[in-house]
Amino acid sequence: MQEQELQALLSQLSPEEKIGQLVQLPASFQEEGNATGPAMQMGLTQEDLALAGSYLGLIGAKKLRKLQETYMARHPHHIPLLFMADIINGYRTVFPIPLAQSCMFDPALVEACASIAAKETAASGVHVTFSPMADLSRDARWGRVMEGGGEDPFVSGQTAAAMVRGYQGKDIRDKGKIGACLKHFAGYGAPEGGRDYNNAELSERTLREDYLPAYRAAVDAGCALVMPSFNTLDRVPSAANAWLLKDILRKEMGFSGMVISDWSAVAELIPHGIARDEKEAAYLALRAGVDMDMSSPVYIKNLKALVEAGKIPLQWIDEAVLRVLTLKNKLGLFENPFKDLDENEESALHLCEAHRQAARKCAEKSFVLLKNEGSLLPLAEPGETAWIGPYVDTQMLNGAWSIFADDGDTLSLRSALALHEKTKNAPTAVGCAIADPDSPVQGFMSAVSLSGVDEAQALREAAALAQKAKNVVLALGEHRECSGEAASRGTLTLPKCQLKLLDSIAEVNPNIIVLLFTGRPLDIRAVQEKAKAILLCWLPGTEGASAAVRTVLGEASPSGRLSMAFPYCVGQLPLHYNHLRTGRPYSGDYKAGRFGSKYQDIPNDPLYPFGFGLTYTEFAYGPVTLSQSSIKKGGGLTASVTVTNVGKRPGEETVQLYLRDECGSVARPVRTLKAFEQVTLKPGESRRVSFRIDESMLRFYDIHMAYTSEPGDFTVFIGPDSRTEKGARFTLKEE
Ligand code: GLC
């Protein structure tokens, strides 16, 4: 439809029809779904339902075809429904959680996975996904870290932008493409206390410097929608924050797409205490720029009266409706309301071999090798290895948001072992349950059954197996329902039953390789102490078990890098590598001296830092050289280093470039990641890796909040992780 035809359609709509386009109903209205929050108490009329413009959480080609046909036939102007859903890390073929994907430091592969997710989703008739989540987070107590790109603005932004490109391609009208909804704007990843939905206390400078860049990268990649966050920022909930949604998102970032609230977030302006009633909530949200009200009755029950009372100009509604109609038009729904919906394509694409292969490749590349004492991995003699632990038997390897997938499509480790020639007779034992019997874990989209394991017997069997084996692969981790939405934790250790199993195994066998399955960084000091090798597998998805077996056997080589640090313990949180120096910088030894910015009882440094990850070989870095020792505004230089594979196996190294501004008109971080490049080298092979450093990379929000660079000295670090000290200095000259 042409722009003027959309305008003409808008002018023909009744007020009720216009307002209906601004409402998204939950799946529960069409089926026994799992509505949360006030959605079930909406009390809408049948007419309200008939005029609604969108549904979320409904999937399946057959069902959506029927629903679209029914709705369009009944709608006075036959406007097609918009179907949206949470496709966070794949649809039926499940990929590693986004936090794991960000550890690949490989935007092209992230994009490829998102493209597959879009194909499977589009064939099922869904038009938009509520992804990517670009909420920078420095606090692993917050369960939603699993959905984002970690603690660094650059990696988070690269990951989010790659997902937008993968979902949307060049045109969302194209076959197999869907709209991407960036979320949760903004600062949702910084809740006080790591408690979900809590206030985010960020200065404007910190918001702009650290938290907005990842969202901006997704907007620059062309995301079709944006979802404001639940949290307050400067004490204003995002759904009512005109500064955020209009001044920053639309004016500064140039976003022109559709803004959809989070689930019942418009209604929640009342419990936030900034709206006395639903009428005021509707007024505040529409004025701030929320176009569509997800799963709350506020818009559909109050906007008409507000317009009639002259409290809201009809123009506000028309502008919002036009953005909704424009999105439907960009998807081509007026010409083809079913877009790519295709029952045959749906069954052909879902979990097809090519998609499974891609999921396995992504899982292998997202694993992070944290420890490998004596190069115990890859296993030389897999036949003499026992595979033990609660993650040996479970098929729950998908992240908590894999709500449309079936765990039954996922191999367990035990099944993957049985399929591999070298491990088909490997002895296995569960050893203990995944969670403690008194664990408070509740299900997100499904009930959690903490399977009754006879702990004493399981422990005995496991220890007996371990005693006879040369090596033990110990598969441990947090329950997948312990991360995701509304899954904040005040402690980060493994369940007591698993720690007990670890101790029992360590008593009888020193050669322990831990496979760690988790949706968030954990406190794994006990694991580090007792295991010779630790392979972080995150929640790796449909093919995660096969990927883990191949990696342990050396058929795949780990190359992942931590996009979010593993803390020494929960007391360090929030934690990030690009911190400020303070006037009393940490000396590196918390026991040395008193008057430093440190703790008395724990180090400042994380157990495993941002950017860290081992490989099955070793790399050596030469000195950092610069093409020149100074640059001017608008200028730049080249920084280079030679990387050599000094080990015995081929490997992939993620070479990271950090910059430090030695002095500024405001305090500057100790270093900030500005670029990375991956090189694959054979044993003995060297590669010269060069990075372009432009003056624009030196810019920041100065004392006057101007985004600019300031003359002075800068240090370039190039190395394998955020601790590297190999550097060289250059100067940005006065104009
Ligand atoms: C949830 C989440 C959001 C999700 C939406 C729809 O509350 O905050 O990320 O996309 O509701 O399910």
mmCIF file of N, CA, C and O in Angstrom, residues 283-326:
data_model
loop_
_atom_site.group_PDB
_atom_site.id
_atom_site.type_symbol
_atom_site.label_atom_id
_atom_site.label_comp_id
_atom_site.label_asym_id
_atom_site.label_seq_id
_atom_site.Cartn_x
_atom_site.Cartn_y
_atom_site.Cartn_z
ATOM 1 N N TYR A 283 -2.946 8.353 29.423
ATOM 2 C CA TYR A 283 -2.496 9.689 28.997
ATOM 3 C C TYR A 283 -0.975 9.772 29.007
ATOM 4 O O TYR A 283 -0.338 10.145 28.024
ATOM 5 N N LEU A 284 -0.368 9.342 30.121
ATOM 6 C CA LEU A 284 1.090 9.447 30.286
ATOM 7 C C LEU A 284 1.830 8.601 29.247
ATOM 8 O O LEU A 284 2.813 9.028 28.648
ATOM 9 N N ALA A 285 1.334 7.391 28.994
ATOM 10 C CA ALA A 285 2.034 6.485 28.067
ATOM 11 C C ALA A 285 1.916 6.976 26.631
ATOM 12 O O ALA A 285 2.894 7.026 25.891
ATOM 13 N N LEU A 286 0.698 7.408 26.232
ATOM 14 C CA LEU A 286 0.546 7.870 24.844
ATOM 15 C C LEU A 286 1.327 9.154 24.640
ATOM 16 O O LEU A 286 1.986 9.334 23.618
ATOM 17 N N ARG A 287 1.315 10.034 25.649
ATOM 18 C CA ARG A 287 2.054 11.300 25.524
ATOM 19 C C ARG A 287 3.555 11.029 25.400
ATOM 20 O O ARG A 287 4.271 11.692 24.651
ATOM 21 N N ALA A 288 4.031 9.998 26.113
ATOM 22 C CA ALA A 288 5.473 9.682 26.092
ATOM 23 C C ALA A 288 5.890 9.055 24.762
ATOM 24 O O ALA A 288 7.066 9.085 24.390
ATOM 25 N N GLY A 289 4.888 8.452 24.068
ATOM 26 C CA GLY A 289 5.236 7.886 22.768
ATOM 27 C C GLY A 289 5.102 6.387 22.669
ATOM 28 O O GLY A 289 5.691 5.762 21.793
ATOM 29 N N VAL A 290 4.330 5.766 23.592
ATOM 30 C CA VAL A 290 4.062 4.330 23.483
ATOM 31 C C VAL A 290 2.915 4.143 22.512
ATOM 32 O O VAL A 290 1.793 4.593 22.760
ATOM 33 N N ASP A 291 3.167 3.495 21.384
ATOM 34 C CA ASP A 291 2.137 3.343 20.355
ATOM 35 C C ASP A 291 1.161 2.215 20.681
ATOM 36 O O ASP A 291 -0.033 2.338 20.506
ATOM 37 N N MET A 292 1.706 1.063 21.112
ATOM 38 C CA MET A 292 0.852 -0.109 21.334
ATOM 39 C C MET A 292 0.960 -0.579 22.779
ATOM 40 O O MET A 292 2.034 -0.624 23.352
ATOM 41 N N ASP A 293 -0.205 -0.896 23.350
ATOM 42 C CA ASP A 293 -0.341 -1.289 24.756
ATOM 43 C C ASP A 293 -0.378 -2.816 24.795
ATOM 44 O O ASP A 293 -1.371 -3.422 24.366
ATOM 45 N N MET A 294 0.693 -3.447 25.264
ATOM 46 C CA MET A 294 0.765 -4.899 25.308
ATOM 47 C C MET A 294 0.076 -5.419 26.563
ATOM 48 O O MET A 294 0.448 -5.066 27.678
ATOM 49 N N SER A 295 -0.954 -6.240 26.310
ATOM 50 C CA SER A 295 -1.536 -7.031 27.388
ATOM 51 C C SER A 295 -1.991 -6.221 28.583
ATOM 52 O O SER A 295 -1.774 -6.587 29.725
ATOM 53 N N SER A 296 -2.636 -5.077 28.303
ATOM 54 C CA SER A 296 -3.288 -4.339 29.393
ATOM 55 C C SER A 296 -4.515 -3.669 28.788
ATOM 56 O O SER A 296 -4.551 -3.352 27.611
ATOM 57 N N PRO A 297 -5.550 -3.410 29.593
ATOM 58 C CA PRO A 297 -6.807 -2.853 29.078
ATOM 59 C C PRO A 297 -6.776 -1.332 29.008
ATOM 60 O O PRO A 297 -7.752 -0.699 28.620
ATOM 61 N N VAL A 298 -5.649 -0.736 29.358
ATOM 62 C CA VAL A 298 -5.660 0.706 29.615
ATOM 63 C C VAL A 298 -6.010 1.517 28.371
ATOM 64 O O VAL A 298 -6.893 2.367 28.380
ATOM 65 N N TYR A 299 -5.333 1.245 27.261
ATOM 66 C CA TYR A 299 -5.636 2.032 26.053
ATOM 67 C C TYR A 299 -7.058 1.778 25.591
ATOM 68 O O TYR A 299 -7.844 2.697 25.375
ATOM 69 N N ILE A 300 -7.434 0.519 25.484
ATOM 70 C CA ILE A 300 -8.710 0.211 24.841
ATOM 71 C C ILE A 300 -9.886 0.643 25.714
ATOM 72 O O ILE A 300 -10.971 0.941 25.225
ATOM 73 N N LYS A 301 -9.660 0.762 27.006
ATOM 74 C CA LYS A 301 -10.762 1.120 27.914
ATOM 75 C C LYS A 301 -10.806 2.624 28.175
ATOM 76 O O LYS A 301 -11.764 3.128 28.743
ATOM 77 N N ASN A 302 -9.742 3.366 27.848
ATOM 78 C CA ASN A 302 -9.720 4.773 28.314
ATOM 79 C C ASN A 302 -9.451 5.817 27.238
ATOM 80 O O ASN A 302 -9.792 6.981 27.419
ATOM 81 N N LEU A 303 -8.856 5.441 26.125
ATOM 82 C CA LEU A 303 -8.429 6.479 25.179
ATOM 83 C C LEU A 303 -9.625 7.226 24.575
ATOM 84 O O LEU A 303 -9.591 8.440 24.416
ATOM 85 N N LYS A 304 -10.698 6.487 24.266
ATOM 86 C CA LYS A 304 -11.845 7.146 23.617
ATOM 87 C C LYS A 304 -12.396 8.250 24.515
ATOM 88 O O LYS A 304 -12.596 9.390 24.089
ATOM 89 N N ALA A 305 -12.561 7.931 25.789
ATOM 90 C CA ALA A 305 -13.114 8.915 26.741
ATOM 91 C C ALA A 305 -12.156 10.098 26.882
ATOM 92 O O ALA A 305 -12.584 11.261 26.959
ATOM 93 N N LEU A 306 -10.868 9.837 26.857
ATOM 94 C CA LEU A 306 -9.891 10.923 27.010
ATOM 95 C C LEU A 306 -9.954 11.871 25.815
ATOM 96 O O LEU A 306 -9.855 13.085 25.943
ATOM 97 N N VAL A 307 -10.160 11.290 24.624
ATOM 98 C CA VAL A 307 -10.274 12.146 23.424
ATOM 99 C C VAL A 307 -11.563 12.957 23.507
ATOM 100 O O VAL A 307 -11.572 14.166 23.305
ATOM 101 N N GLU A 308 -12.658 12.270 23.875
ATOM 102 C CA GLU A 308 -13.962 12.968 23.944
ATOM 103 C C GLU A 308 -13.936 14.073 24.995
ATOM 104 O O GLU A 308 -14.574 15.098 24.842
ATOM 105 N N ALA A 309 -13.129 13.860 26.051
ATOM 106 C CA ALA A 309 -13.065 14.889 27.106
ATOM 107 C C ALA A 309 -12.049 15.984 26.748
ATOM 108 O O ALA A 309 -11.788 16.904 27.516
ATOM 109 N N GLY A 310 -11.419 15.823 25.574
ATOM 110 C CA GLY A 310 -10.454 16.843 25.155
ATOM 111 C C GLY A 310 -9.131 16.758 25.912
ATOM 112 O O GLY A 310 -8.303 17.661 25.852
ATOM 113 N N LYS A 311 -8.907 15.648 26.608
ATOM 114 C CA LYS A 311 -7.661 15.502 27.386
ATOM 115 C C LYS A 311 -6.498 15.041 26.475
ATOM 116 O O LYS A 311 -5.336 15.279 26.746
ATOM 117 N N ILE A 312 -6.854 14.297 25.411
ATOM 118 C CA ILE A 312 -5.838 13.808 24.463
ATOM 119 C C ILE A 312 -6.243 14.247 23.056
ATOM 120 O O ILE A 312 -7.369 14.003 22.635
ATOM 121 N N PRO A 313 -5.344 14.927 22.327
ATOM 122 C CA PRO A 313 -5.682 15.280 20.935
ATOM 123 C C PRO A 313 -5.779 14.017 20.089
ATOM 124 O O PRO A 313 -4.943 13.110 20.245
ATOM 125 N N LEU A 314 -6.776 13.947 19.210
ATOM 126 C CA LEU A 314 -6.912 12.769 18.339
ATOM 127 C C LEU A 314 -5.635 12.568 17.542
ATOM 128 O O LEU A 314 -5.262 11.449 17.206
ATOM 129 N N GLN A 315 -4.893 13.648 17.347
ATOM 130 C CA GLN A 315 -3.651 13.552 16.562
ATOM 131 C C GLN A 315 -2.662 12.570 17.180
ATOM 132 O O GLN A 315 -1.979 11.841 16.472
ATOM 133 N N TRP A 316 -2.592 12.543 18.526
ATOM 134 C CA TRP A 316 -1.678 11.586 19.181
ATOM 135 C C TRP A 316 -2.056 10.154 18.771
ATOM 136 O O TRP A 316 -1.192 9.321 18.499
ATOM 137 N N ILE A 317 -3.340 9.887 18.756
ATOM 138 C CA ILE A 317 -3.796 8.531 18.411
ATOM 139 C C ILE A 317 -3.521 8.259 16.939
ATOM 140 O O ILE A 317 -2.990 7.211 16.569
ATOM 141 N N ASP A 318 -3.827 9.241 16.091
ATOM 142 C CA ASP A 318 -3.589 9.050 14.651
ATOM 143 C C ASP A 318 -2.124 8.759 14.362
ATOM 144 O O ASP A 318 -1.793 7.891 13.558
ATOM 145 N N GLU A 319 -1.226 9.470 15.048
ATOM 146 C CA GLU A 319 0.210 9.250 14.804
ATOM 147 C C GLU A 319 0.613 7.825 15.203
ATOM 148 O O GLU A 319 1.331 7.131 14.496
ATOM 149 N N ALA A 320 0.075 7.375 16.331
ATOM 150 C CA ALA A 320 0.407 6.022 16.808
ATOM 151 C C ALA A 320 -0.180 4.970 15.864
ATOM 152 O O ALA A 320 0.502 4.022 15.465
ATOM 153 N N VAL A 321 -1.433 5.169 15.469
ATOM 154 C CA VAL A 321 -2.082 4.204 14.567
ATOM 155 C C VAL A 321 -1.347 4.159 13.235
ATOM 156 O O VAL A 321 -1.121 3.072 12.682
ATOM 157 N N LEU A 322 -0.901 5.302 12.762
ATOM 158 C CA LEU A 322 -0.189 5.321 11.472
ATOM 159 C C LEU A 322 1.110 4.517 11.559
ATOM 160 O O LEU A 322 1.474 3.803 10.620
ATOM 161 N N ARG A 323 1.771 4.565 12.739
ATOM 162 C CA ARG A 323 2.998 3.785 12.866
ATOM 163 C C ARG A 323 2.700 2.278 12.904
ATOM 164 O O ARG A 323 3.456 1.467 12.376
ATOM 165 N N VAL A 324 1.562 1.926 13.484
ATOM 166 C CA VAL A 324 1.173 0.502 13.491
ATOM 167 C C VAL A 324 0.830 0.055 12.072
ATOM 168 O O VAL A 324 1.315 -0.969 11.586
ATOM 169 N N LEU A 325 0.030 0.873 11.377
ATOM 170 C CA LEU A 325 -0.365 0.515 9.999
ATOM 171 C C LEU A 325 0.862 0.483 9.083
ATOM 172 O O LEU A 325 0.976 -0.370 8.198
ATOM 173 N N THR A 326 1.799 1.396 9.336
ATOM 174 C CA THR A 326 3.007 1.448 8.516
ATOM 175 C C THR A 326 3.828 0.171 8.693
ATOM 176 O O THR A 326 4.345 -0.393 7.728
#
